[in-house]
Short mmCIF file of C-alpha atoms in Angstrom, two decimals:
data_model
loop_
_atom_site.label_atom_id
_atom_site.label_comp_id
_atom_site.label_asym_id
_atom_site.label_seq_id
_atom_site.Cartn_x
_atom_site.Cartn_y
_atom_site.Cartn_z
CA MET A 14 11.96 10.84 -17.29
CA ASN A 15 12.62 7.42 -18.75
CA TRP A 16 12.00 4.52 -16.39
CA MET A 17 13.37 1.84 -18.65
CA ASN A 18 17.08 2.36 -18.16
CA SER A 19 17.50 0.74 -14.78
CA THR A 20 19.41 -2.51 -14.44
CA PRO A 21 18.59 -5.38 -14.02
CA PRO A 22 15.81 -5.39 -16.62
CA SER A 23 12.58 -4.32 -15.01
CA TYR A 24 10.88 -7.67 -15.62
CA LEU A 25 13.44 -9.37 -13.43
CA GLN A 26 13.34 -6.87 -10.61
CA SER A 27 11.93 -7.99 -7.30
CA SER A 28 8.55 -6.77 -6.18
CA SER A 29 10.12 -5.00 -3.25
CA PHE A 30 9.84 -1.27 -2.78
CA PHE A 31 12.77 -1.35 -0.36
CA ASP A 32 14.99 -2.91 -3.05
CA HIS A 33 13.80 -0.35 -5.57
CA LEU A 34 14.69 2.39 -3.13
CA LEU A 35 18.15 0.90 -2.54
CA GLN A 36 18.79 0.80 -6.28
CA THR A 37 17.43 4.17 -7.27
CA ARG A 38 17.56 6.41 -4.19
CA PRO A 39 19.88 4.72 -1.67
CA GLU A 40 20.23 7.92 0.31
CA LEU A 41 16.60 7.54 1.37
CA THR A 42 17.12 4.16 3.05
CA PRO A 43 18.35 3.75 6.62
CA ALA A 44 20.80 1.02 5.50
CA ALA A 45 22.77 3.17 3.09
CA ARG A 46 22.84 6.26 5.23
CA TRP A 47 26.36 5.47 6.44
CA GLY A 48 27.85 5.05 2.99
CA GLY A 49 27.91 1.28 3.26
CA SER A 50 30.55 1.18 6.00
CA LEU A 51 29.73 0.56 9.60
CA PRO A 52 30.09 3.61 11.82
CA ASN A 53 31.99 3.44 15.07
CA PRO A 54 29.83 1.96 17.77
CA LEU A 55 28.96 4.12 20.75
CA SER A 56 31.27 3.65 23.68
CA ILE A 57 30.04 3.12 27.22
CA ASP A 58 31.17 6.70 27.93
CA ASP A 59 28.93 8.04 25.21
CA VAL A 60 26.04 6.17 26.68
CA GLN A 61 26.83 7.41 30.17
CA ARG A 62 27.20 10.99 29.00
CA GLY A 63 23.64 10.73 27.89
CA TYR A 64 24.46 10.98 24.23
CA LEU A 65 21.17 9.35 23.56
CA ALA A 66 19.17 11.58 25.84
CA SER A 67 18.00 13.60 22.88
CA VAL A 68 16.53 10.56 21.16
CA THR A 69 13.09 9.43 22.16
CA HIS A 70 12.59 5.91 23.50
CA GLY A 71 10.71 4.28 26.32
CA THR A 72 7.48 2.53 25.54
CA THR A 73 5.26 -0.38 26.21
CA VAL A 74 3.59 -2.13 23.30
CA LEU A 75 2.02 -5.56 23.46
CA ALA A 76 0.07 -8.16 21.52
CA ILE A 77 -2.31 -10.80 22.85
CA LYS A 78 -4.03 -13.56 20.91
CA TYR A 79 -7.71 -14.22 21.44
CA ALA A 80 -10.25 -16.60 19.95
CA ASP A 81 -10.85 -14.72 16.66
CA GLY A 82 -7.51 -13.05 16.14
CA VAL A 83 -5.03 -10.86 17.90
CA VAL A 84 -5.10 -7.53 19.71
CA ILE A 85 -2.18 -5.12 19.55
CA ALA A 86 -1.89 -2.09 21.81
CA GLY A 87 0.53 0.60 22.91
CA ASP A 88 0.89 3.54 25.27
CA ARG A 89 1.17 7.12 23.97
CA ARG A 90 4.20 8.56 25.75
CA ALA A 91 7.46 9.56 24.08
CA THR A 92 10.41 10.67 26.21
CA GLU A 93 13.69 12.44 25.57
CA GLY A 94 15.95 11.64 28.48
CA TYR A 95 14.09 12.96 31.53
CA GLN A 96 11.80 15.08 29.40
CA LEU A 97 8.45 14.13 28.06
CA ALA A 98 8.61 14.58 24.29
CA ALA A 99 5.04 13.76 23.34
CA ARG A 100 1.84 12.74 25.12
CA THR A 101 -0.11 11.56 22.12
CA MET A 102 2.30 9.51 20.10
CA GLU A 103 0.83 6.68 18.04
CA LYS A 104 2.91 3.52 18.29
CA VAL A 105 0.58 0.99 16.70
CA PHE A 106 0.35 1.08 12.91
CA LYS A 107 -1.88 -0.72 10.48
CA THR A 108 0.51 -2.07 7.84
CA ASP A 109 -2.04 -3.57 5.44
CA SER A 110 -5.57 -4.95 5.46
CA HIS A 111 -4.69 -7.91 7.73
CA SER A 112 -1.55 -6.93 9.63
CA ALA A 113 -0.27 -4.32 12.04
CA MET A 114 2.94 -3.51 13.85
CA ALA A 115 3.92 -1.73 17.01
CA ILE A 116 7.34 -0.30 17.67
CA ALA A 117 9.76 0.32 20.49
CA GLY A 118 12.95 2.31 20.18
CA ALA A 119 14.09 5.63 18.76
CA ALA A 120 10.97 7.41 17.56
CA GLY A 121 12.21 8.81 14.25
CA PRO A 122 13.64 5.60 12.75
CA CYS A 123 10.71 3.64 14.21
CA ILE A 124 8.09 5.69 12.42
CA GLU A 125 10.15 5.62 9.26
CA MET A 126 10.33 1.85 9.38
CA ALA A 127 6.58 1.49 9.91
CA LYS A 128 5.95 3.78 6.94
CA LEU A 129 8.44 1.99 4.74
CA PHE A 130 7.07 -1.40 5.70
CA SER A 131 3.48 -0.54 4.90
CA ILE A 132 4.53 0.84 1.50
CA GLU A 133 6.53 -2.35 0.99
CA LEU A 134 3.44 -4.51 1.55
CA GLU A 135 1.21 -2.33 -0.63
CA HIS A 136 3.85 -2.24 -3.37
CA TYR A 137 4.12 -6.01 -3.44
CA GLU A 138 0.36 -6.39 -3.50
CA LYS A 139 0.01 -3.99 -6.44
CA LEU A 140 2.86 -5.44 -8.49
CA ASP A 141 2.05 -9.11 -7.94
CA GLY A 142 -1.72 -8.80 -7.65
CA VAL A 143 -1.84 -10.78 -4.38
CA SER A 144 -0.89 -10.03 -0.78
CA LEU A 145 2.09 -11.65 0.86
CA THR A 146 1.34 -14.47 3.27
CA CYS A 147 1.49 -13.70 6.98
CA VAL A 148 4.88 -15.40 7.35
CA GLY A 149 6.13 -13.68 4.20
CA LYS A 150 5.34 -10.30 5.72
CA ALA A 151 7.00 -11.25 9.01
CA ASN A 152 10.19 -12.37 7.24
CA ARG A 153 10.33 -9.23 5.14
CA LEU A 154 10.09 -7.09 8.27
CA GLY A 155 12.98 -9.08 9.75
CA GLN A 156 15.13 -8.22 6.75
CA MET A 157 14.28 -4.56 7.17
CA VAL A 158 15.21 -4.65 10.84
CA LYS A 159 18.50 -6.25 9.84
CA ALA A 160 19.16 -3.49 7.32
CA ASN A 161 18.87 -1.06 10.21
CA LEU A 162 21.82 -2.63 12.05
CA PRO A 163 24.26 0.24 11.31
CA MET A 164 21.83 2.57 13.05
CA VAL A 165 21.72 0.26 16.06
CA MET A 166 25.50 0.73 16.40
CA GLN A 167 24.72 4.40 16.80
CA GLY A 168 22.22 3.66 19.49
CA LEU A 169 19.19 4.16 17.26
CA VAL A 170 17.45 0.92 18.07
CA VAL A 171 14.26 -0.07 16.27
CA VAL A 172 12.45 -3.16 17.49
CA PRO A 173 9.06 -3.99 16.04
CA LEU A 174 6.33 -6.30 17.20
CA PHE A 175 4.38 -7.68 14.25
CA VAL A 176 0.93 -9.23 14.20
CA GLY A 177 -1.07 -10.57 11.30
CA PHE A 178 -3.96 -12.81 10.48
CA ASP A 179 -2.96 -16.11 8.88
CA PHE A 180 -5.74 -17.26 6.54
CA LYS A 181 -4.33 -20.75 6.20
CA LEU A 182 -4.27 -21.38 9.95
CA GLY A 183 -7.37 -19.29 10.57
CA GLN A 184 -5.80 -17.44 13.50
CA GLY A 185 -3.81 -14.40 14.47
CA ARG A 186 -0.02 -14.67 14.80
CA ILE A 187 2.56 -12.68 16.76
CA PHE A 188 6.20 -12.16 15.76
CA LYS A 189 8.93 -10.50 17.78
CA TYR A 190 12.37 -9.40 16.57
CA ASP A 191 15.81 -8.69 17.93
CA VAL A 192 18.03 -5.85 16.67
CA THR A 193 19.89 -8.14 14.29
CA GLY A 194 16.70 -9.00 12.44
CA GLY A 195 16.16 -12.35 14.15
CA ARG A 196 12.49 -13.29 13.94
CA TYR A 197 10.76 -15.35 16.62
CA GLU A 198 7.15 -16.38 16.80
CA GLU A 199 5.22 -16.06 20.05
CA ILE A 200 2.41 -18.49 20.69
CA ASP A 201 0.12 -16.54 23.02
CA TYR A 202 1.27 -13.01 23.81
CA HIS A 203 4.27 -10.74 23.90
CA SER A 204 5.27 -7.29 25.03
CA ILE A 205 8.29 -5.10 24.26
CA GLY A 206 9.70 -1.73 25.27
CA SER A 207 11.01 -0.34 28.52
CA GLY A 208 7.83 -1.42 30.31
CA GLY A 209 7.51 -4.64 28.37
CA LYS A 210 8.55 -6.86 31.23
CA ASP A 211 5.98 -5.37 33.62
CA ALA A 212 3.24 -5.74 31.06
CA LYS A 213 4.21 -9.31 30.35
CA VAL A 214 4.05 -10.29 34.01
CA THR A 215 0.51 -8.97 34.21
CA ILE A 216 -0.57 -10.79 31.06
CA LYS A 217 1.10 -14.01 32.22
CA GLU A 218 -0.91 -14.08 35.44
CA ARG A 219 -4.28 -13.69 33.77
CA TYR A 220 -3.88 -15.15 30.32
CA ARG A 221 -5.70 -18.21 29.07
CA ARG A 222 -6.22 -19.44 25.53
CA MET A 223 -9.35 -18.57 23.53
CA LEU A 224 -10.08 -15.32 25.33
CA LEU A 225 -13.08 -13.38 24.07
CA GLU A 226 -12.47 -10.07 22.30
CA GLU A 227 -13.71 -8.06 25.30
CA GLU A 228 -11.49 -10.01 27.70
CA ALA A 229 -8.44 -9.57 25.49
CA ILE A 230 -8.96 -5.80 25.29
CA ARG A 231 -9.37 -5.62 29.07
CA LEU A 232 -6.25 -7.69 29.66
CA ALA A 233 -4.23 -5.51 27.29
CA LEU A 234 -5.32 -2.40 29.16
CA GLN A 235 -4.53 -3.94 32.54
CA ALA A 236 -1.06 -4.82 31.31
CA LEU A 237 -0.46 -1.30 29.99
CA PHE A 238 -1.71 0.06 33.32
CA SER A 239 0.79 -2.05 35.23
CA ALA A 240 3.63 -1.06 32.91
CA ALA A 241 2.80 2.63 33.33
CA GLU A 242 2.81 2.24 37.10
CA GLU A 243 6.26 0.63 37.15
CA ASP A 244 8.08 2.22 34.21
CA VAL A 245 8.78 5.95 33.77
CA GLY A 246 9.04 5.57 30.00
CA THR A 247 5.47 4.34 29.71
CA GLY A 248 2.51 6.67 29.89
CA GLY A 249 -0.65 5.56 31.68
CA PRO A 250 -4.09 6.77 30.67
CA ASP A 251 -4.17 10.57 31.05
CA MET A 252 -7.47 11.13 32.83
CA PHE A 253 -7.21 14.94 32.75
CA ARG A 254 -6.58 15.31 29.06
CA ARG A 255 -8.49 12.15 28.15
CA ILE A 256 -5.56 10.54 26.34
CA PHE A 257 -5.77 6.75 26.28
CA PRO A 258 -3.71 3.88 24.90
CA THR A 259 -4.44 2.93 21.30
CA MET A 260 -5.44 -0.53 20.27
CA LYS A 261 -6.18 -2.47 17.09
CA LEU A 262 -7.91 -5.80 16.54
CA ILE A 263 -6.90 -8.08 13.67
CA ASP A 264 -9.21 -10.91 12.68
CA VAL A 265 -10.49 -12.55 9.51
CA THR A 266 -12.35 -9.38 8.51
CA GLY A 267 -9.23 -7.24 8.72
CA VAL A 268 -7.70 -4.60 10.98
CA ARG A 269 -9.95 -2.31 12.98
CA ASP A 270 -9.35 0.27 15.67
CA VAL A 271 -10.90 -0.20 19.09
CA GLU A 272 -12.96 3.00 19.46
CA GLU A 273 -11.54 5.57 21.83
CA SER A 274 -14.81 5.80 23.76
CA ARG A 275 -14.71 2.06 24.48
CA ILE A 276 -11.10 2.28 25.70
CA ALA A 277 -11.94 5.36 27.77
CA SER A 278 -14.81 3.70 29.62
CA LEU A 279 -12.73 0.58 30.26
CA CYS A 280 -9.89 2.75 31.58
CA ASP A 281 -12.27 4.59 33.92
CA GLU A 282 -13.55 1.29 35.22
CA LEU A 283 -10.02 -0.06 35.69
CA ALA A 284 -8.95 3.08 37.52
CA ARG A 285 -11.85 2.66 39.94
CA THR A 286 -10.95 -0.96 40.72
CA ARG A 287 -7.28 -0.08 41.22
CA ALA A 288 -8.22 2.78 43.54
CA LYS A 289 -10.18 0.37 45.71
CA GLN A 290 -7.23 -2.04 45.87
CA ASP A 291 -4.85 0.58 47.27
CA MET B 6 30.87 -0.91 -51.62
CA SER B 7 27.22 -1.23 -50.79
CA MET B 8 25.14 1.90 -50.63
CA PRO B 9 23.27 2.46 -47.37
CA TYR B 10 19.56 2.75 -47.88
CA TYR B 11 18.08 6.15 -47.38
CA VAL B 12 14.73 6.25 -45.65
CA SER B 13 13.17 9.63 -45.04
CA PRO B 14 12.22 10.40 -41.41
CA GLU B 15 8.60 10.84 -42.48
CA GLN B 16 8.56 7.39 -44.00
CA LEU B 17 10.27 5.88 -40.97
CA MET B 18 7.79 7.37 -38.50
CA GLN B 19 4.86 6.45 -40.67
CA ASP B 20 6.02 2.84 -40.87
CA LYS B 21 6.53 2.66 -37.14
CA ALA B 22 3.13 4.20 -36.45
CA GLU B 23 1.45 1.77 -38.79
CA TYR B 24 3.22 -1.12 -37.15
CA ALA B 25 2.18 0.02 -33.67
CA LYS B 26 -1.43 0.67 -34.72
CA LYS B 27 -1.68 -2.77 -36.25
CA GLY B 28 -0.52 -4.35 -33.01
CA ILE B 29 -2.98 -2.37 -30.92
CA ALA B 30 -5.86 -3.09 -33.32
CA LYS B 31 -5.50 -6.78 -32.48
CA GLY B 32 -6.02 -6.08 -28.78
CA ARG B 33 -9.30 -6.03 -26.92
CA SER B 34 -10.90 -2.81 -25.72
CA ILE B 35 -11.16 -1.06 -22.37
CA ILE B 36 -13.45 1.73 -21.20
CA ALA B 37 -13.11 4.21 -18.36
CA MET B 38 -16.20 6.23 -17.55
CA GLU B 39 -17.06 8.74 -14.86
CA TYR B 40 -20.06 7.84 -12.71
CA GLN B 41 -21.63 9.37 -9.62
CA ASP B 42 -19.14 8.00 -7.08
CA GLY B 43 -15.98 8.06 -9.18
CA VAL B 44 -14.65 6.25 -12.21
CA LEU B 45 -15.76 2.90 -13.61
CA LEU B 46 -13.35 0.76 -15.65
CA VAL B 47 -14.62 -2.07 -17.81
CA ALA B 48 -12.40 -4.31 -19.92
CA ASP B 49 -13.15 -7.05 -22.40
CA ASN B 50 -10.87 -9.66 -20.83
CA PRO B 51 -11.55 -13.40 -20.70
CA SER B 52 -8.64 -14.08 -18.33
CA THR B 53 -9.35 -14.09 -14.59
CA SER B 54 -5.76 -13.70 -13.48
CA LEU B 55 -4.01 -11.60 -16.13
CA PHE B 56 -5.54 -8.22 -15.48
CA LYS B 57 -5.89 -5.31 -17.86
CA VAL B 58 -7.07 -2.91 -15.20
CA SER B 59 -5.13 -2.37 -12.00
CA GLU B 60 -4.31 -0.09 -9.13
CA ILE B 61 -1.39 2.33 -9.30
CA TYR B 62 -1.98 4.43 -6.20
CA ASP B 63 -4.63 5.52 -3.70
CA ASN B 64 -6.87 7.19 -6.26
CA ILE B 65 -5.24 6.25 -9.57
CA ALA B 66 -5.98 3.28 -11.83
CA PHE B 67 -4.08 2.05 -14.85
CA SER B 68 -5.17 0.17 -17.88
CA GLY B 69 -3.23 -1.00 -20.92
CA ALA B 70 -4.25 -2.28 -24.31
CA GLY B 71 -2.05 -4.02 -26.84
CA LYS B 72 0.96 -6.15 -26.06
CA TYR B 73 0.79 -7.56 -22.54
CA SER B 74 4.53 -7.73 -21.82
CA GLU B 75 4.95 -4.11 -22.82
CA PHE B 76 2.12 -2.53 -20.86
CA GLU B 77 2.90 -4.76 -17.88
CA ASN B 78 6.39 -3.23 -17.82
CA LEU B 79 4.89 0.24 -17.94
CA ARG B 80 2.42 -0.62 -15.18
CA LYS B 81 5.22 -1.75 -12.86
CA ALA B 82 7.30 1.31 -13.63
CA GLY B 83 4.28 3.46 -12.83
CA ILE B 84 3.73 1.81 -9.46
CA GLN B 85 7.40 2.25 -8.58
CA HIS B 86 7.28 5.89 -9.58
CA ALA B 87 4.08 6.53 -7.62
CA ASP B 88 5.21 4.71 -4.46
CA LEU B 89 8.58 6.45 -4.51
CA LYS B 90 6.97 9.86 -4.93
CA GLY B 91 4.45 9.15 -2.16
CA PHE B 92 7.26 8.03 0.15
CA MET B 93 9.46 11.05 -0.56
CA TYR B 94 6.73 13.68 -0.37
CA SER B 95 3.21 12.81 0.69
CA ARG B 96 0.43 10.58 -0.57
CA GLU B 97 -1.55 13.55 -1.89
CA ASP B 98 1.37 14.58 -4.10
CA VAL B 99 1.00 11.57 -6.37
CA THR B 100 -1.11 12.62 -9.36
CA ALA B 101 -2.26 11.02 -12.59
CA ARG B 102 -0.97 14.06 -14.47
CA SER B 103 2.64 13.47 -13.45
CA LEU B 104 2.31 9.76 -14.22
CA ALA B 105 0.80 10.56 -17.62
CA ASN B 106 3.78 12.80 -18.29
CA GLY B 107 6.16 10.01 -17.32
CA TYR B 108 4.41 7.56 -19.64
CA SER B 109 4.36 10.10 -22.43
CA GLN B 110 8.12 10.69 -22.12
CA THR B 111 8.87 6.98 -21.96
CA LEU B 112 6.68 6.01 -24.90
CA GLY B 113 7.82 9.03 -26.92
CA THR B 114 11.49 8.15 -26.44
CA ILE B 115 10.91 4.52 -27.34
CA PHE B 116 8.89 5.47 -30.41
CA SER B 117 11.53 7.78 -31.82
CA GLN B 118 14.70 5.96 -30.77
CA GLU B 119 14.03 2.23 -30.79
CA MET B 120 13.73 0.03 -33.83
CA LYS B 121 10.45 -1.39 -32.66
CA PRO B 122 7.87 0.93 -31.10
CA TYR B 123 5.68 -0.24 -28.21
CA GLU B 124 2.36 -1.60 -29.40
CA VAL B 125 0.42 -0.23 -26.47
CA GLU B 126 -2.10 2.35 -25.46
CA ILE B 127 -2.32 3.46 -21.84
CA LEU B 128 -5.26 4.77 -19.88
CA LEU B 129 -4.92 6.53 -16.54
CA ALA B 130 -7.88 7.45 -14.36
CA GLN B 131 -7.85 9.48 -11.17
CA VAL B 132 -10.84 9.94 -8.92
CA GLY B 133 -11.19 13.39 -7.38
CA GLU B 134 -12.80 14.39 -4.09
CA HIS B 135 -15.77 15.83 -5.97
CA PRO B 136 -17.46 14.68 -9.19
CA GLY B 137 -15.99 17.52 -11.27
CA GLU B 138 -12.42 16.69 -10.24
CA ASN B 139 -11.85 13.32 -11.89
CA GLU B 140 -9.06 13.06 -14.45
CA LEU B 141 -8.88 10.75 -17.45
CA PHE B 142 -5.77 10.45 -19.60
CA ARG B 143 -5.07 8.40 -22.68
CA ILE B 144 -1.46 7.99 -23.83
CA ALA B 145 -0.92 6.75 -27.37
CA PHE B 146 1.91 4.49 -28.61
CA ASP B 147 4.00 7.51 -29.69
CA GLY B 148 3.67 9.31 -26.38
CA THR B 149 0.87 11.68 -27.32
CA ILE B 150 -1.29 12.53 -24.30
CA PHE B 151 -5.03 13.12 -24.52
CA HIS B 152 -6.83 14.62 -21.53
CA GLU B 153 -10.38 13.31 -21.76
CA ARG B 154 -13.74 14.13 -20.15
CA SER B 155 -16.61 11.84 -19.12
CA PHE B 156 -15.37 8.69 -20.82
CA VAL B 157 -12.45 7.25 -22.75
CA ALA B 158 -11.77 4.03 -24.64
CA ILE B 159 -8.55 2.33 -25.71
CA GLY B 160 -7.71 -0.82 -27.62
CA GLY B 161 -8.65 -2.41 -30.91
CA ARG B 162 -12.14 -1.00 -31.37
CA ALA B 163 -11.63 2.28 -29.54
CA GLU B 164 -13.16 4.57 -32.17
CA ALA B 165 -16.30 2.54 -32.69
CA LEU B 166 -16.57 2.21 -28.94
CA LEU B 167 -16.34 5.96 -28.37
CA ALA B 168 -19.15 6.50 -30.86
CA ALA B 169 -21.29 3.91 -29.08
CA LEU B 170 -20.54 5.47 -25.67
CA GLN B 171 -21.40 8.93 -26.97
CA LYS B 172 -24.88 7.81 -28.00
CA GLY B 173 -26.20 7.01 -24.56
CA ALA B 174 -24.11 9.53 -22.61
CA SER B 175 -26.09 11.66 -20.21
CA GLU B 176 -25.76 14.59 -17.83
CA PRO B 177 -25.79 14.40 -14.83
CA LEU B 178 -23.53 11.42 -14.22
CA MET B 179 -25.07 7.95 -14.07
CA ASP B 180 -25.07 5.71 -11.03
CA LEU B 181 -22.92 2.55 -11.02
CA HIS B 182 -25.72 0.33 -12.28
CA ALA B 183 -26.57 2.53 -15.28
CA ALA B 184 -22.92 3.28 -16.10
CA LEU B 185 -21.95 -0.40 -16.05
CA ASN B 186 -24.84 -1.37 -18.29
CA HIS B 187 -24.03 1.43 -20.69
CA CYS B 188 -20.37 0.33 -20.89
CA VAL B 189 -21.22 -3.33 -21.40
CA LYS B 190 -23.83 -2.49 -24.05
CA SER B 191 -21.27 -0.37 -25.91
CA LEU B 192 -18.65 -3.15 -25.67
CA LYS B 193 -21.17 -5.67 -27.00
CA SER B 194 -22.11 -3.43 -29.91
CA VAL B 195 -18.53 -3.38 -31.22
CA SER B 196 -17.58 -6.94 -30.37
CA GLU B 197 -17.90 -9.73 -32.90
CA GLN B 198 -18.32 -12.44 -30.29
CA ASP B 199 -21.00 -12.56 -27.64
CA LEU B 200 -19.77 -11.00 -24.38
CA GLN B 201 -20.55 -13.01 -21.27
CA PRO B 202 -20.02 -11.69 -17.72
CA ASP B 203 -17.11 -14.10 -17.27
CA GLY B 204 -15.36 -12.36 -20.16
CA LEU B 205 -15.46 -9.00 -18.42
CA GLU B 206 -13.13 -7.32 -16.00
CA VAL B 207 -14.71 -4.58 -13.90
CA ALA B 208 -13.13 -2.23 -11.36
CA THR B 209 -14.03 1.08 -9.77
CA LEU B 210 -12.29 4.04 -8.24
CA ASP B 211 -14.86 4.88 -5.60
CA ARG B 212 -14.36 8.19 -3.78
CA ASN B 213 -16.47 6.99 -0.85
CA ARG B 214 -13.91 4.37 0.13
CA LEU B 215 -11.40 5.16 2.84
CA GLY B 216 -7.73 5.17 1.81
CA ARG B 217 -7.24 3.14 -1.33
CA LYS B 218 -10.12 3.87 -3.71
CA PHE B 219 -9.49 1.10 -6.22
CA ARG B 220 -11.71 -1.93 -6.03
CA ARG B 221 -12.00 -4.92 -8.33
CA LEU B 222 -15.60 -6.11 -8.66
CA LEU B 223 -16.01 -9.88 -8.53
CA GLU B 224 -18.00 -11.59 -11.21
CA ASP B 225 -21.08 -12.30 -9.10
CA GLU B 226 -21.01 -8.72 -7.81
CA PHE B 227 -21.23 -7.13 -11.21
CA SER B 228 -23.39 -9.82 -12.84
CA SER B 229 -26.16 -8.88 -10.43
CA LEU B 230 -25.80 -5.25 -11.54
CA LEU B 231 -26.15 -6.17 -15.21
CA SER B 232 -29.75 -6.06 -16.36
#
């Protein structure tokens, strides 16, 4: 095992794990899986025949800024066509000490991208001795989404929602992406996935700037509730099995999970208010 | 016609070894020592941005003595190897032993095949889940691996340093405060200049941390621990 034979010389190599993977083990990257040539796109017929039914999608994940940072949350349901594939899927991932991402799209490639991206950030931090800036991380994720384009042609869409804490600005930031890797910053909140639109409408009605942490968590849950009510691909809180949405807070101190017990009691409270409304 | 010189392989290896040793002897020293919560690494390093001790993976730390450009290359290669292995298999499958093997092969090949050997010594530390499960490896310039217990030193004054460390060594393992003081005292005893806290680099592999165990101690953090 001699590591010194790779070209270009190791001192000129980038600090990217993804690049290293492309050079040394291209078969492990989503980009090179099609031998460098674009596969035939799916036809409308394929789509109608339910070619994609066996791939899990359907989701609602969202991010809302509040006074100290940003909250990111997601439902737990994974579907395969009309079947429920998983009740307890985790769609929100911590990617490093001050950033997190949530994903919508085909489950397998989505989880792979989240894993690859967090290794990418850690790799950079270890090689260069400092973390990437918030915008640097967001741009890098965009490039990785772009590298996934051949998979999109096959219907395996991966769309992330990225949040991070920007030390320079002293606030949380939200970035959304399109399938081509386009990166767009959202000022206040955003939501993606099959129930994304429903969630967004709910947030829009109640959002104001400089929310408190508690208010932001509550608003995120309300939005996920609404999405679950309107969209079959989104799972609401499962009161029987006690399965609740997952949520992370990112502020100057770093990323932390909102405890399940706190989410559970808020969900119970929300369910009671909704029951009264009907 | 000119006659090619004949140099015996013994002579060649001896010359190379001498050359490498001379280079390493110029370098400053680094200690890794087991303590109650993991492994403590202390380096004599006046620079605050060019590190001698760094993180390779969740529970593995790296340290190099000798020529900076050479051990920096090895450090990067190690991180790439570890991250790739962790990505392909699982995070628990990345071990200091396999890294030590990689370094040994690399340094061994360079020593026997290149004109100029690497003037470096490498130290790898891995913190285990329990105190008896830590691993310390030292890899010499020619690729020889040493599997060490309790403490290890590399760099210019390594032998004198080991003797100094041996003197105060105790069972059971020391706490962080005692271990750090013992390391710094040993470093001072072999150093010609006076060692100030700002000339030290201190890091720990602490098994009580979640996820990544490596932590660099800031100067005011460890100065308060020094008595």
